[in-house]
Short mmCIF file of C-alpha atoms in Angstrom, two decimals:
data_model
loop_
_atom_site.label_atom_id
_atom_site.label_comp_id
_atom_site.label_asym_id
_atom_site.label_seq_id
_atom_site.Cartn_x
_atom_site.Cartn_y
_atom_site.Cartn_z
CA UNK A 1 229.48 234.52 -6.96
CA UNK A 2 231.36 233.90 -3.74
CA UNK A 3 229.80 234.50 -0.33
CA UNK A 4 232.27 235.16 2.47
CA UNK A 5 231.92 234.35 6.17
CA UNK A 6 230.99 237.94 7.05
CA UNK A 7 228.03 237.81 4.68
CA UNK A 8 226.96 234.42 6.04
CA UNK A 9 227.03 235.74 9.60
CA UNK A 10 225.07 238.85 8.56
CA UNK A 11 222.41 236.70 6.85
CA UNK A 12 222.22 234.47 9.92
CA UNK A 13 221.84 237.50 12.19
CA UNK A 14 219.09 238.95 10.00
CA UNK A 15 217.31 235.58 10.01
CA UNK A 16 217.82 235.30 13.79
CA UNK A 17 219.67 232.01 13.37
CA UNK A 18 222.54 231.12 15.67
CA UNK A 19 225.36 229.38 13.77
CA UNK A 20 228.72 228.00 14.83
CA UNK A 21 232.05 228.62 13.07
CA UNK A 22 231.87 225.20 11.40
CA UNK A 23 228.32 225.85 10.19
CA UNK A 24 229.36 229.26 8.83
CA UNK A 25 232.09 227.63 6.72
CA UNK A 26 229.62 225.07 5.35
CA UNK A 27 227.03 227.72 4.62
CA UNK A 28 229.60 229.75 2.65
CA UNK A 29 229.87 226.92 0.12
CA UNK A 30 226.12 226.23 0.05
CA UNK A 31 225.07 229.86 -0.43
CA UNK A 32 227.77 230.40 -3.07
CA UNK A 33 226.49 227.32 -4.94
CA UNK A 34 222.89 228.53 -4.79
CA UNK A 35 223.83 231.98 -6.08
CA UNK A 36 225.94 230.44 -8.88
CA UNK A 37 222.94 228.35 -9.94
CA UNK A 38 220.68 231.45 -9.95
CA UNK A 39 223.32 233.25 -12.02
CA UNK A 40 223.16 230.42 -14.58
CA UNK A 41 219.40 230.98 -14.90
CA UNK A 42 219.98 234.57 -16.01
CA UNK A 43 221.90 233.23 -19.04
CA UNK A 44 218.83 231.43 -20.39
CA UNK A 45 217.16 233.27 -23.29
CA UNK A 46 213.49 233.76 -22.30
CA UNK A 47 212.61 236.59 -24.72
CA UNK A 48 210.35 234.41 -26.87
CA UNK A 49 208.66 232.71 -23.90
CA UNK A 50 205.31 234.01 -22.67
CA UNK A 51 204.78 234.23 -18.91
CA UNK A 52 202.53 231.49 -17.59
CA UNK A 53 200.57 230.80 -14.44
CA UNK A 54 200.10 227.07 -14.95
CA UNK A 55 201.34 224.25 -17.15
CA UNK A 56 197.99 223.64 -18.85
CA UNK A 57 196.20 226.68 -20.33
CA UNK A 58 192.85 227.09 -18.64
CA UNK A 59 190.30 229.90 -18.70
CA UNK A 60 188.44 230.71 -15.52
CA UNK A 61 184.66 230.60 -15.61
CA UNK A 62 183.16 234.03 -15.16
CA UNK A 63 179.96 234.68 -13.27
CA UNK A 64 177.77 237.69 -12.66
CA UNK A 65 178.91 239.73 -9.65
CA UNK A 66 175.64 239.79 -7.70
CA UNK A 67 174.92 239.77 -3.97
CA UNK A 68 173.10 236.51 -3.24
CA UNK A 69 173.29 236.33 0.54
CA UNK A 70 172.45 239.77 1.87
CA UNK A 71 169.85 240.89 4.39
CA UNK A 72 170.52 238.14 6.92
CA UNK A 73 172.25 240.09 9.69
CA UNK A 74 169.93 238.62 12.36
CA UNK A 75 171.00 235.10 11.34
CA UNK A 76 174.67 236.08 11.29
CA UNK A 77 174.75 237.38 14.89
CA UNK A 78 172.28 234.82 16.26
CA UNK A 79 175.02 232.64 17.78
CA UNK A 80 177.14 235.52 19.12
CA UNK A 81 177.46 235.69 22.92
CA UNK A 82 176.82 239.46 22.78
CA UNK A 83 175.47 241.58 19.93
CA UNK A 84 174.06 245.06 19.57
CA UNK A 85 172.40 246.61 16.50
CA UNK A 86 173.52 243.66 14.30
CA UNK A 87 177.18 244.01 15.40
CA UNK A 88 179.33 241.67 17.48
CA UNK A 89 180.20 243.06 20.93
CA UNK A 90 183.76 242.20 21.96
CA UNK A 91 185.89 243.18 24.97
CA UNK A 92 188.01 246.29 24.67
CA UNK A 93 191.62 245.36 23.89
CA UNK A 94 193.25 248.81 23.63
CA UNK A 95 193.41 251.15 26.59
#
């Protein structure tokens, strides 16, 4: 797939990157090469391959979903500069 200078400039504008004419020419070749490489990946047959999240298969340890640290709201707000009814008091930021 070939990327032309117009596309390179559009990508640069969307990315908010300022590029010179010389850089645009160089980026044409680089982006075209990257897209050609990605196109080659689509030719690989992956139908018999299972999706994986890591190289080594590993099961996560499960635990009971139980609250173990509740009922300590006084301790939580103890170091707050201002608190009221177990809530942090912060300055108003929206008018």
